[in-house]
mmCIF file with all atom_site columns, C-alpha atoms in Angstrom:
data_model
loop_
_atom_site.group_PDB
_atom_site.id
_atom_site.type_symbol
_atom_site.label_atom_id
_atom_site.label_alt_id
_atom_site.label_comp_id
_atom_site.label_asym_id
_atom_site.label_entity_id
_atom_site.label_seq_id
_atom_site.pdbx_PDB_ins_code
_atom_site.Cartn_x
_atom_site.Cartn_y
_atom_site.Cartn_z
_atom_site.occupancy
_atom_site.B_iso_or_equiv
_atom_site.pdbx_formal_charge
_atom_site.auth_seq_id
_atom_site.auth_comp_id
_atom_site.auth_asym_id
_atom_site.auth_atom_id
_atom_site.pdbx_PDB_model_num
ATOM 1   C CA . ASP A 1 1   ? 9.905  -17.706 -2.537  1.00 69.00 ? 1   ASP A CA 1
ATOM 2   C CA . VAL A 1 2   ? 14.227 -16.342 -2.388  1.00 68.00 ? 2   VAL A CA 1
ATOM 3   C CA . LYS A 1 3   ? 16.001 -16.657 0.332   1.00 90.00 ? 3   LYS A CA 1
ATOM 4   C CA . VAL A 1 4   ? 19.379 -14.851 0.858   1.00 96.00 ? 4   VAL A CA 1
ATOM 5   C CA . THR A 1 5   ? 21.032 -15.555 4.015   1.00 96.00 ? 5   THR A CA 1
ATOM 6   C CA . GLN A 1 6   ? 23.926 -13.929 5.927   1.00 97.00 ? 6   GLN A CA 1
ATOM 7   C CA . SER A 1 7   ? 26.903 -16.467 8.321   1.00 92.00 ? 7   SER A CA 1
ATOM 8   C CA . SER A 1 8   ? 25.972 -13.793 11.289  1.00 93.00 ? 8   SER A CA 1
ATOM 9   C CA . ARG A 1 9   ? 23.490 -10.992 12.217  1.00 95.00 ? 9   ARG A CA 1
ATOM 10  C CA . TYR A 1 10  ? 26.046 -9.481  14.424  1.00 96.00 ? 10  TYR A CA 1
ATOM 11  C CA . LEU A 1 11  ? 29.897 -9.906  14.636  1.00 97.00 ? 11  LEU A CA 1
ATOM 12  C CA . VAL A 1 12  ? 32.382 -8.092  16.875  1.00 98.00 ? 12  VAL A CA 1
ATOM 13  C CA . LYS A 1 13  ? 36.219 -8.283  15.851  1.00 97.00 ? 13  LYS A CA 1
ATOM 14  C CA . ARG A 1 14  ? 39.269 -6.793  17.346  1.00 98.00 ? 14  ARG A CA 1
ATOM 15  C CA . THR A 1 15  ? 41.377 -4.449  14.312  1.00 98.00 ? 15  THR A CA 1
ATOM 16  C CA . GLY A 1 16  ? 43.645 -6.314  12.660  1.00 97.00 ? 16  GLY A CA 1
ATOM 17  C CA . GLU A 1 17  ? 41.754 -9.475  12.151  1.00 97.00 ? 17  GLU A CA 1
ATOM 18  C CA . LYS A 1 18  ? 40.844 -11.460 9.265   1.00 97.00 ? 18  LYS A CA 1
ATOM 19  C CA . VAL A 1 19  ? 36.765 -11.158 8.876   1.00 97.00 ? 19  VAL A CA 1
ATOM 20  C CA . PHE A 1 20  ? 35.052 -13.796 6.956   1.00 97.00 ? 20  PHE A CA 1
ATOM 21  C CA . LEU A 1 21  ? 31.518 -12.748 5.781   1.00 98.00 ? 21  LEU A CA 1
ATOM 22  C CA . GLU A 1 22  ? 29.414 -15.394 3.994   1.00 97.00 ? 22  GLU A CA 1
ATOM 23  C CA . CYS A 1 23  ? 26.449 -14.535 1.588   1.00 97.00 ? 23  CYS A CA 1
ATOM 24  C CA . VAL A 1 24  ? 23.887 -17.729 0.175   1.00 97.00 ? 24  VAL A CA 1
ATOM 25  C CA . GLN A 1 25  ? 21.050 -17.633 -1.966  1.00 96.00 ? 25  GLN A CA 1
ATOM 26  C CA . ASP A 1 26  ? 18.740 -20.429 -3.018  1.00 94.00 ? 26  ASP A CA 1
ATOM 27  C CA . MET A 1 27  ? 17.765 -18.944 -6.736  1.00 91.00 ? 27  MET A CA 1
ATOM 28  C CA . ASP A 1 28  ? 20.620 -19.680 -8.494  1.00 91.00 ? 28  ASP A CA 1
ATOM 29  C CA . HIS A 1 29  ? 21.076 -16.046 -9.524  1.00 92.00 ? 29  HIS A CA 1
ATOM 30  C CA . GLU A 1 30  ? 23.713 -14.700 -11.825 1.00 91.00 ? 30  GLU A CA 1
ATOM 31  C CA . ASN A 1 31  ? 24.205 -11.590 -10.112 1.00 93.00 ? 31  ASN A CA 1
ATOM 32  C CA . MET A 1 32  ? 25.165 -11.099 -6.459  1.00 96.00 ? 32  MET A CA 1
ATOM 33  C CA . PHE A 1 33  ? 26.773 -8.127  -4.693  1.00 96.00 ? 33  PHE A CA 1
ATOM 34  C CA . TRP A 1 34  ? 27.799 -6.762  -1.180  1.00 98.00 ? 34  TRP A CA 1
ATOM 35  C CA . TYR A 1 35  ? 27.278 -3.389  0.155   1.00 97.00 ? 35  TYR A CA 1
ATOM 36  C CA . ARG A 1 36  ? 27.703 -1.506  2.949   1.00 97.00 ? 36  ARG A CA 1
ATOM 37  C CA . GLN A 1 37  ? 24.949 0.734   4.623   1.00 96.00 ? 37  GLN A CA 1
ATOM 38  C CA . ASP A 1 38  ? 25.936 3.158   6.932   1.00 93.00 ? 38  ASP A CA 1
ATOM 39  C CA . PRO A 1 39  ? 23.632 6.700   8.265   1.00 88.00 ? 39  PRO A CA 1
ATOM 40  C CA . GLY A 1 40  ? 23.046 9.195   6.210   1.00 85.00 ? 40  GLY A CA 1
ATOM 41  C CA . LEU A 1 41  ? 25.202 7.307   2.990   1.00 88.00 ? 41  LEU A CA 1
ATOM 42  C CA . GLY A 1 42  ? 22.825 4.941   1.654   1.00 89.00 ? 42  GLY A CA 1
ATOM 43  C CA . LEU A 1 43  ? 23.667 1.759   0.209   1.00 93.00 ? 43  LEU A CA 1
ATOM 44  C CA . ARG A 1 44  ? 27.285 1.381   -0.925  1.00 94.00 ? 44  ARG A CA 1
ATOM 45  C CA . LEU A 1 45  ? 28.467 -1.034  -3.583  1.00 93.00 ? 45  LEU A CA 1
ATOM 46  C CA . ILE A 1 46  ? 31.355 -2.648  -2.564  1.00 97.00 ? 46  ILE A CA 1
ATOM 47  C CA . TYR A 1 47  ? 32.164 -5.943  -5.018  1.00 96.00 ? 47  TYR A CA 1
ATOM 48  C CA . PHE A 1 48  ? 29.780 -7.877  -7.052  1.00 94.00 ? 48  PHE A CA 1
ATOM 49  C CA . SER A 1 49  ? 29.824 -10.979 -9.091  1.00 94.00 ? 49  SER A CA 1
ATOM 50  C CA . TYR A 1 50  ? 27.861 -11.884 -12.218 1.00 91.00 ? 50  TYR A CA 1
ATOM 51  C CA . ASP A 1 51  ? 29.499 -15.459 -12.570 1.00 90.00 ? 51  ASP A CA 1
ATOM 52  C CA . VAL A 1 52  ? 31.096 -18.279 -10.856 1.00 92.00 ? 52  VAL A CA 1
ATOM 53  C CA . LYS A 1 53  ? 34.984 -16.619 -9.923  1.00 89.00 ? 53  LYS A CA 1
ATOM 54  C CA . MET A 1 54  ? 34.012 -13.344 -11.353 1.00 91.00 ? 54  MET A CA 1
ATOM 55  C CA . LYS A 1 55  ? 34.088 -10.250 -9.478  1.00 93.00 ? 55  LYS A CA 1
ATOM 56  C CA . GLU A 1 56  ? 34.281 -6.718  -10.089 1.00 92.00 ? 56  GLU A CA 1
ATOM 57  C CA . LYS A 1 57  ? 34.960 -3.665  -7.981  1.00 93.00 ? 57  LYS A CA 1
ATOM 58  C CA . GLY A 1 58  ? 32.488 -1.144  -6.420  1.00 91.00 ? 58  GLY A CA 1
ATOM 59  C CA . ASP A 1 59  ? 32.761 2.137   -5.194  1.00 90.00 ? 59  ASP A CA 1
ATOM 60  C CA . ILE A 1 60  ? 34.457 1.137   -2.217  1.00 95.00 ? 60  ILE A CA 1
ATOM 61  C CA . PRO A 1 61  ? 36.318 -1.711  -2.471  1.00 96.00 ? 61  PRO A CA 1
ATOM 62  C CA . GLU A 1 62  ? 39.756 -0.672  -0.281  1.00 96.00 ? 62  GLU A CA 1
ATOM 63  C CA . GLY A 1 63  ? 40.226 -2.878  2.573   1.00 96.00 ? 63  GLY A CA 1
ATOM 64  C CA . TYR A 1 64  ? 38.159 -5.789  0.659   1.00 98.00 ? 64  TYR A CA 1
ATOM 65  C CA . SER A 1 65  ? 38.497 -8.659  -1.180  1.00 97.00 ? 65  SER A CA 1
ATOM 66  C CA . VAL A 1 66  ? 35.618 -10.935 -2.234  1.00 97.00 ? 66  VAL A CA 1
ATOM 67  C CA . SER A 1 67  ? 35.661 -14.577 -3.102  1.00 97.00 ? 67  SER A CA 1
ATOM 68  C CA . ARG A 1 68  ? 33.007 -16.737 -5.406  1.00 97.00 ? 68  ARG A CA 1
ATOM 69  C CA . GLU A 1 69  ? 33.756 -20.296 -5.773  1.00 95.00 ? 69  GLU A CA 1
ATOM 70  C CA . LYS A 1 70  ? 30.093 -21.378 -6.154  1.00 96.00 ? 70  LYS A CA 1
ATOM 71  C CA . LYS A 1 71  ? 27.164 -19.760 -8.030  1.00 95.00 ? 71  LYS A CA 1
ATOM 72  C CA . GLU A 1 72  ? 25.128 -19.719 -4.907  1.00 96.00 ? 72  GLU A CA 1
ATOM 73  C CA . ARG A 1 73  ? 27.674 -18.089 -2.231  1.00 97.00 ? 73  ARG A CA 1
ATOM 74  C CA . PHE A 1 74  ? 29.542 -14.980 -2.385  1.00 98.00 ? 74  PHE A CA 1
ATOM 75  C CA . SER A 1 75  ? 31.856 -13.900 0.395   1.00 97.00 ? 75  SER A CA 1
ATOM 76  C CA . LEU A 1 76  ? 33.149 -10.499 1.526   1.00 98.00 ? 76  LEU A CA 1
ATOM 77  C CA . ILE A 1 77  ? 36.728 -10.639 3.343   1.00 98.00 ? 77  ILE A CA 1
ATOM 78  C CA . LEU A 1 78  ? 38.088 -7.864  4.952   1.00 97.00 ? 78  LEU A CA 1
ATOM 79  C CA . GLU A 1 79  ? 41.923 -8.446  4.953   1.00 94.00 ? 79  GLU A CA 1
ATOM 80  C CA . SER A 1 80  ? 42.947 -6.739  7.947   1.00 97.00 ? 80  SER A CA 1
ATOM 81  C CA . ALA A 1 81  ? 39.889 -5.463  9.677   1.00 97.00 ? 81  ALA A CA 1
ATOM 82  C CA . SER A 1 82  ? 39.954 -1.641  11.164  1.00 98.00 ? 82  SER A CA 1
ATOM 83  C CA . THR A 1 83  ? 37.885 0.731   13.209  1.00 97.00 ? 83  THR A CA 1
ATOM 84  C CA . ASN A 1 84  ? 36.608 2.764   10.244  1.00 97.00 ? 84  ASN A CA 1
ATOM 85  C CA . GLN A 1 85  ? 34.913 -0.706  8.816   1.00 98.00 ? 85  GLN A CA 1
ATOM 86  C CA . THR A 1 86  ? 32.623 -0.922  11.250  1.00 98.00 ? 86  THR A CA 1
ATOM 87  C CA . SER A 1 87  ? 29.047 -0.813  9.562   1.00 97.00 ? 87  SER A CA 1
ATOM 88  C CA . MET A 1 88  ? 26.225 -2.878  8.591   1.00 97.00 ? 88  MET A CA 1
ATOM 89  C CA . TYR A 1 89  ? 27.121 -4.990  5.559   1.00 98.00 ? 89  TYR A CA 1
ATOM 90  C CA . LEU A 1 90  ? 24.173 -6.257  3.233   1.00 98.00 ? 90  LEU A CA 1
ATOM 91  C CA . CYS A 1 91  ? 24.233 -9.015  0.445   1.00 98.00 ? 91  CYS A CA 1
ATOM 92  C CA . ALA A 1 92  ? 21.942 -9.014  -2.237  1.00 97.00 ? 92  ALA A CA 1
ATOM 93  C CA . SER A 1 93  ? 21.377 -11.145 -5.536  1.00 95.00 ? 93  SER A CA 1
ATOM 94  C CA . ARG A 1 94  ? 19.531 -10.181 -8.773  1.00 91.00 ? 94  ARG A CA 1
ATOM 95  C CA . GLY A 1 95  ? 18.772 -13.030 -11.354 1.00 80.00 ? 95  GLY A CA 1
ATOM 96  C CA . ARG A 1 96  ? 17.466 -12.190 -14.857 1.00 73.00 ? 96  ARG A CA 1
ATOM 97  C CA . VAL A 1 97  ? 14.932 -10.216 -13.808 1.00 73.00 ? 97  VAL A CA 1
ATOM 98  C CA . ASP A 1 98  ? 15.872 -6.759  -12.122 1.00 81.00 ? 98  ASP A CA 1
ATOM 99  C CA . GLU A 1 99  ? 14.718 -7.016  -8.688  1.00 88.00 ? 99  GLU A CA 1
ATOM 100 C CA . GLN A 1 100 ? 17.466 -7.404  -6.211  1.00 92.00 ? 100 GLN A CA 1
ATOM 101 C CA . TYR A 1 101 ? 17.002 -9.545  -2.988  1.00 94.00 ? 101 TYR A CA 1
ATOM 102 C CA . PHE A 1 102 ? 18.567 -8.831  0.137   1.00 96.00 ? 102 PHE A CA 1
ATOM 103 C CA . GLY A 1 103 ? 19.929 -11.015 3.131   1.00 97.00 ? 103 GLY A CA 1
ATOM 104 C CA . PRO A 1 104 ? 19.059 -9.580  6.636   1.00 96.00 ? 104 PRO A CA 1
ATOM 105 C CA . GLY A 1 105 ? 22.303 -7.685  7.085   1.00 97.00 ? 105 GLY A CA 1
ATOM 106 C CA . THR A 1 106 ? 25.611 -8.616  9.452   1.00 97.00 ? 106 THR A CA 1
ATOM 107 C CA . ARG A 1 107 ? 26.424 -5.613  12.074  1.00 97.00 ? 107 ARG A CA 1
ATOM 108 C CA . LEU A 1 108 ? 30.129 -5.445  12.190  1.00 98.00 ? 108 LEU A CA 1
ATOM 109 C CA . THR A 1 109 ? 31.492 -3.829  14.840  1.00 98.00 ? 109 THR A CA 1
ATOM 110 C CA . VAL A 1 110 ? 35.430 -3.490  14.872  1.00 98.00 ? 110 VAL A CA 1
ATOM 111 C CA . THR A 1 111 ? 37.580 -2.419  18.299  1.00 97.00 ? 111 THR A CA 1
ATOM 112 C CA . GLY B 2 1   ? 31.180 9.954   -11.066 1.00 71.00 ? 1   GLY B CA 1
ATOM 113 C CA . GLU B 2 2   ? 27.230 9.307   -11.428 1.00 76.00 ? 2   GLU B CA 1
ATOM 114 C CA . ASN B 2 3   ? 25.124 9.350   -8.227  1.00 88.00 ? 3   ASN B CA 1
ATOM 115 C CA . VAL B 2 4   ? 21.529 9.882   -7.430  1.00 94.00 ? 4   VAL B CA 1
ATOM 116 C CA . GLU B 2 5   ? 20.447 12.483  -5.092  1.00 96.00 ? 5   GLU B CA 1
ATOM 117 C CA . GLN B 2 6   ? 17.588 11.984  -2.805  1.00 97.00 ? 6   GLN B CA 1
ATOM 118 C CA . HIS B 2 7   ? 15.740 14.589  -0.768  1.00 97.00 ? 7   HIS B CA 1
ATOM 119 C CA . PRO B 2 8   ? 14.525 14.928  2.049   1.00 97.00 ? 8   PRO B CA 1
ATOM 120 C CA . SER B 2 9   ? 16.630 12.948  4.224   1.00 96.00 ? 9   SER B CA 1
ATOM 121 C CA . THR B 2 10  ? 14.059 13.078  6.802   1.00 97.00 ? 10  THR B CA 1
ATOM 122 C CA . LEU B 2 11  ? 10.161 12.769  6.280   1.00 98.00 ? 11  LEU B CA 1
ATOM 123 C CA . SER B 2 12  ? 7.819  13.762  9.093   1.00 98.00 ? 12  SER B CA 1
ATOM 124 C CA . VAL B 2 13  ? 3.447  13.908  7.981   1.00 98.00 ? 13  VAL B CA 1
ATOM 125 C CA . GLN B 2 14  ? 0.144  13.551  9.904   1.00 98.00 ? 14  GLN B CA 1
ATOM 126 C CA . GLU B 2 15  ? -1.186 9.989   9.554   1.00 98.00 ? 15  GLU B CA 1
ATOM 127 C CA . GLY B 2 16  ? -3.561 10.290  7.005   1.00 97.00 ? 16  GLY B CA 1
ATOM 128 C CA . ASP B 2 17  ? -1.866 12.532  4.592   1.00 98.00 ? 17  ASP B CA 1
ATOM 129 C CA . SER B 2 18  ? 0.749  12.206  1.802   1.00 98.00 ? 18  SER B CA 1
ATOM 130 C CA . ALA B 2 19  ? 4.329  11.951  1.461   1.00 98.00 ? 19  ALA B CA 1
ATOM 131 C CA . VAL B 2 20  ? 6.662  12.582  -1.648  1.00 98.00 ? 20  VAL B CA 1
ATOM 132 C CA . ILE B 2 21  ? 9.816  11.941  -1.712  1.00 98.00 ? 21  ILE B CA 1
ATOM 133 C CA . LYS B 2 22  ? 11.980 13.085  -4.432  1.00 98.00 ? 22  LYS B CA 1
ATOM 134 C CA . CYS B 2 23  ? 15.274 11.966  -6.179  1.00 98.00 ? 23  CYS B CA 1
ATOM 135 C CA . THR B 2 24  ? 17.667 13.069  -9.601  1.00 97.00 ? 24  THR B CA 1
ATOM 136 C CA . TYR B 2 25  ? 20.227 11.092  -11.123 1.00 95.00 ? 25  TYR B CA 1
ATOM 137 C CA . SER B 2 26  ? 23.026 11.940  -13.664 1.00 92.00 ? 26  SER B CA 1
ATOM 138 C CA . ASP B 2 27  ? 23.494 8.977   -16.020 1.00 89.00 ? 27  ASP B CA 1
ATOM 139 C CA . SER B 2 28  ? 21.118 9.692   -18.884 1.00 89.00 ? 28  SER B CA 1
ATOM 140 C CA . ALA B 2 29  ? 21.592 5.994   -19.984 1.00 88.00 ? 29  ALA B CA 1
ATOM 141 C CA . SER B 2 30  ? 19.595 4.994   -16.827 1.00 91.00 ? 30  SER B CA 1
ATOM 142 C CA . ASN B 2 31  ? 16.778 2.906   -17.477 1.00 90.00 ? 31  ASN B CA 1
ATOM 143 C CA . TYR B 2 32  ? 15.461 1.613   -14.517 1.00 93.00 ? 32  TYR B CA 1
ATOM 144 C CA . PHE B 2 33  ? 14.018 3.379   -11.359 1.00 96.00 ? 33  PHE B CA 1
ATOM 145 C CA . PRO B 2 34  ? 13.003 1.009   -7.988  1.00 96.00 ? 34  PRO B CA 1
ATOM 146 C CA . TRP B 2 35  ? 12.427 2.056   -4.223  1.00 98.00 ? 35  TRP B CA 1
ATOM 147 C CA . TYR B 2 36  ? 12.945 0.098   -1.807  1.00 97.00 ? 36  TYR B CA 1
ATOM 148 C CA . LYS B 2 37  ? 11.179 0.517   1.903   1.00 98.00 ? 37  LYS B CA 1
ATOM 149 C CA . GLN B 2 38  ? 13.988 -0.803  4.731   1.00 97.00 ? 38  GLN B CA 1
ATOM 150 C CA . GLU B 2 39  ? 11.829 -0.843  7.689   1.00 97.00 ? 39  GLU B CA 1
ATOM 151 C CA . LEU B 2 40  ? 13.617 -0.816  11.492  1.00 94.00 ? 40  LEU B CA 1
ATOM 152 C CA . GLY B 2 41  ? 15.754 -3.695  11.792  1.00 91.00 ? 41  GLY B CA 1
ATOM 153 C CA . LYS B 2 42  ? 14.827 -5.326  8.314   1.00 94.00 ? 42  LYS B CA 1
ATOM 154 C CA . ARG B 2 43  ? 16.681 -5.865  5.033   1.00 95.00 ? 43  ARG B CA 1
ATOM 155 C CA . PRO B 2 44  ? 15.191 -3.331  1.910   1.00 96.00 ? 44  PRO B CA 1
ATOM 156 C CA . GLN B 2 45  ? 12.785 -4.962  0.328   1.00 95.00 ? 45  GLN B CA 1
ATOM 157 C CA . LEU B 2 46  ? 11.588 -3.616  -3.450  1.00 95.00 ? 46  LEU B CA 1
ATOM 158 C CA . ILE B 2 47  ? 8.009  -1.480  -3.415  1.00 97.00 ? 47  ILE B CA 1
ATOM 159 C CA . ILE B 2 48  ? 7.513  -0.404  -6.969  1.00 96.00 ? 48  ILE B CA 1
ATOM 160 C CA . ASP B 2 49  ? 9.576  0.316   -9.646  1.00 95.00 ? 49  ASP B CA 1
ATOM 161 C CA . ILE B 2 50  ? 9.312  1.797   -13.153 1.00 95.00 ? 50  ILE B CA 1
ATOM 162 C CA . ARG B 2 51  ? 11.437 1.587   -16.241 1.00 92.00 ? 51  ARG B CA 1
ATOM 163 C CA . SER B 2 52  ? 11.671 4.707   -18.890 1.00 88.00 ? 52  SER B CA 1
ATOM 164 C CA . ASN B 2 53  ? 9.226  4.332   -21.131 1.00 88.00 ? 53  ASN B CA 1
ATOM 165 C CA . VAL B 2 54  ? 6.277  4.639   -18.773 1.00 87.00 ? 54  VAL B CA 1
ATOM 166 C CA . GLY B 2 55  ? 6.017  8.320   -16.890 1.00 92.00 ? 55  GLY B CA 1
ATOM 167 C CA . GLU B 2 56  ? 4.039  7.278   -14.232 1.00 96.00 ? 56  GLU B CA 1
ATOM 168 C CA . LYS B 2 57  ? 3.157  4.007   -12.392 1.00 95.00 ? 57  LYS B CA 1
ATOM 169 C CA . LYS B 2 58  ? 0.646  2.943   -9.076  1.00 97.00 ? 58  LYS B CA 1
ATOM 170 C CA . ASP B 2 59  ? 0.127  0.486   -6.842  1.00 95.00 ? 59  ASP B CA 1
ATOM 171 C CA . GLN B 2 60  ? -2.585 1.103   -4.527  1.00 96.00 ? 60  GLN B CA 1
ATOM 172 C CA . ARG B 2 61  ? -1.205 3.869   -2.016  1.00 97.00 ? 61  ARG B CA 1
ATOM 173 C CA . ILE B 2 62  ? 1.969  4.255   -3.736  1.00 98.00 ? 62  ILE B CA 1
ATOM 174 C CA . ALA B 2 63  ? 2.807  5.634   -7.599  1.00 98.00 ? 63  ALA B CA 1
ATOM 175 C CA . VAL B 2 64  ? 6.149  6.465   -8.962  1.00 98.00 ? 64  VAL B CA 1
ATOM 176 C CA . THR B 2 65  ? 6.590  9.089   -11.613 1.00 97.00 ? 65  THR B CA 1
ATOM 177 C CA . LEU B 2 66  ? 9.654  9.545   -13.475 1.00 97.00 ? 66  LEU B CA 1
ATOM 178 C CA . ASN B 2 67  ? 10.890 12.863  -15.408 1.00 96.00 ? 67  ASN B CA 1
ATOM 179 C CA . LYS B 2 68  ? 13.302 11.577  -17.882 1.00 94.00 ? 68  LYS B CA 1
ATOM 180 C CA . THR B 2 69  ? 14.285 14.856  -19.594 1.00 93.00 ? 69  THR B CA 1
ATOM 181 C CA . ALA B 2 70  ? 14.446 16.492  -15.851 1.00 95.00 ? 70  ALA B CA 1
ATOM 182 C CA . LYS B 2 71  ? 15.828 13.154  -14.812 1.00 95.00 ? 71  LYS B CA 1
ATOM 183 C CA . HIS B 2 72  ? 14.171 13.071  -11.627 1.00 95.00 ? 72  HIS B CA 1
ATOM 184 C CA . PHE B 2 73  ? 11.521 10.829  -10.113 1.00 97.00 ? 73  PHE B CA 1
ATOM 185 C CA . SER B 2 74  ? 9.224  10.814  -7.483  1.00 98.00 ? 74  SER B CA 1
ATOM 186 C CA . LEU B 2 75  ? 7.480  8.287   -5.050  1.00 98.00 ? 75  LEU B CA 1
ATOM 187 C CA . HIS B 2 76  ? 4.044  8.930   -3.754  1.00 98.00 ? 76  HIS B CA 1
ATOM 188 C CA . ILE B 2 77  ? 2.778  7.852   -0.918  1.00 98.00 ? 77  ILE B CA 1
ATOM 189 C CA . THR B 2 78  ? -1.278 8.537   -0.139  1.00 98.00 ? 78  THR B CA 1
ATOM 190 C CA . GLU B 2 79  ? -3.151 7.973   3.047   1.00 98.00 ? 79  GLU B CA 1
ATOM 191 C CA . THR B 2 80  ? -0.224 7.248   5.145   1.00 98.00 ? 80  THR B CA 1
ATOM 192 C CA . GLN B 2 81  ? -0.105 5.113   7.877   1.00 97.00 ? 81  GLN B CA 1
ATOM 193 C CA . PRO B 2 82  ? 1.592  4.085   10.408  1.00 96.00 ? 82  PRO B CA 1
ATOM 194 C CA . GLU B 2 83  ? 3.267  0.836   8.646   1.00 97.00 ? 83  GLU B CA 1
ATOM 195 C CA . ASP B 2 84  ? 4.926  3.532   6.116   1.00 98.00 ? 84  ASP B CA 1
ATOM 196 C CA . SER B 2 85  ? 7.436  4.392   8.718   1.00 98.00 ? 85  SER B CA 1
ATOM 197 C CA . ALA B 2 86  ? 10.667 3.337   7.407   1.00 98.00 ? 86  ALA B CA 1
ATOM 198 C CA . VAL B 2 87  ? 13.574 4.601   5.473   1.00 97.00 ? 87  VAL B CA 1
ATOM 199 C CA . TYR B 2 88  ? 12.964 4.969   1.492   1.00 98.00 ? 88  TYR B CA 1
ATOM 200 C CA . PHE B 2 89  ? 15.947 4.376   -0.987  1.00 97.00 ? 89  PHE B CA 1
ATOM 201 C CA . CYS B 2 90  ? 15.855 5.224   -4.569  1.00 97.00 ? 90  CYS B CA 1
ATOM 202 C CA . ALA B 2 91  ? 17.926 3.854   -7.384  1.00 96.00 ? 91  ALA B CA 1
ATOM 203 C CA . ALA B 2 92  ? 19.163 4.392   -10.817 1.00 94.00 ? 92  ALA B CA 1
ATOM 204 C CA . THR B 2 93  ? 20.584 1.381   -12.990 1.00 89.00 ? 93  THR B CA 1
ATOM 205 C CA . LEU B 2 94  ? 23.967 1.792   -14.112 1.00 82.00 ? 94  LEU B CA 1
ATOM 206 C CA . LEU B 2 95  ? 26.185 0.524   -16.868 1.00 77.00 ? 95  LEU B CA 1
ATOM 207 C CA . ARG B 2 96  ? 29.448 -0.267  -16.403 1.00 70.00 ? 96  ARG B CA 1
ATOM 208 C CA . ASP B 2 97  ? 31.805 -2.425  -18.366 1.00 69.00 ? 97  ASP B CA 1
ATOM 209 C CA . SER B 2 98  ? 28.262 -4.197  -19.596 1.00 69.00 ? 98  SER B CA 1
ATOM 210 C CA . ASN B 2 99  ? 27.334 -4.977  -16.579 1.00 73.00 ? 99  ASN B CA 1
ATOM 211 C CA . TYR B 2 100 ? 24.485 -2.786  -14.523 1.00 77.00 ? 100 TYR B CA 1
ATOM 212 C CA . GLN B 2 101 ? 24.249 -2.186  -11.053 1.00 84.00 ? 101 GLN B CA 1
ATOM 213 C CA . LEU B 2 102 ? 21.999 -0.228  -8.940  1.00 90.00 ? 102 LEU B CA 1
ATOM 214 C CA . ILE B 2 103 ? 23.018 3.672   -8.100  1.00 91.00 ? 103 ILE B CA 1
ATOM 215 C CA . TRP B 2 104 ? 21.999 4.097   -4.826  1.00 93.00 ? 104 TRP B CA 1
ATOM 216 C CA . GLY B 2 105 ? 20.154 7.644   -3.194  1.00 94.00 ? 105 GLY B CA 1
ATOM 217 C CA . ALA B 2 106 ? 21.493 8.393   0.466   1.00 94.00 ? 106 ALA B CA 1
ATOM 218 C CA . GLY B 2 107 ? 17.782 7.209   1.667   1.00 96.00 ? 107 GLY B CA 1
ATOM 219 C CA . THR B 2 108 ? 14.939 9.204   3.682   1.00 97.00 ? 108 THR B CA 1
ATOM 220 C CA . LYS B 2 109 ? 13.301 8.462   6.922   1.00 97.00 ? 109 LYS B CA 1
ATOM 221 C CA . LEU B 2 110 ? 9.694  8.441   6.558   1.00 98.00 ? 110 LEU B CA 1
ATOM 222 C CA . ILE B 2 111 ? 8.547  9.246   10.135  1.00 98.00 ? 111 ILE B CA 1
ATOM 223 C CA . ILE B 2 112 ? 4.281  8.840   10.351  1.00 98.00 ? 112 ILE B CA 1
ATOM 224 C CA . LYS B 2 113 ? 3.086  10.842  13.184  1.00 96.00 ? 113 LYS B CA 1
ATOM 225 C CA . PRO B 2 114 ? -0.335 9.682   14.708  1.00 91.00 ? 114 PRO B CA 1
#
């Protein structure tokens, strides 16, 4: 059974803080993704990675960066959190087949 | 840019009736079309998918149809039950710089009325 875990379910941060969201998968998947989910906007891709130390921008990368030092771990970094980054953040991984497996999500509130 | 449009945004049906959710995509090279279900407070999970070489696929009460010419695909749920209440997302593949990703619809909130 694929497991994708995220470091926090709920997070409250202040404007300007640096925020780290971590995602770990245990299935040796090559591909990992970070999405944000907002009502009425679906799932929007922030960044993805298809291999260790590789990263590609998605549709909304501004204000975010990522790190993938190990295959199982993909981190999303908010360099200086802003209130418009308040959202649900979902991590996903995908192996050789097409299905994406999602983590439980992190609800981030920036005040 | 490439996108996926999903309709309706909210769908309310009587328990036992059928529900249909429709999506259109813009990239003619898309070849894989999954549907994910997200129950309240839970993660999205794949419920059914279809590839471009197939016109229809069925799994018990759930079916997906694909019309490549018109670039649209639909999710059909028959004999709806309370546990079908959820948000449903469609997606289509997009090949970008030799890596493929999914482009997602905005979601449909399905409400099953008892």
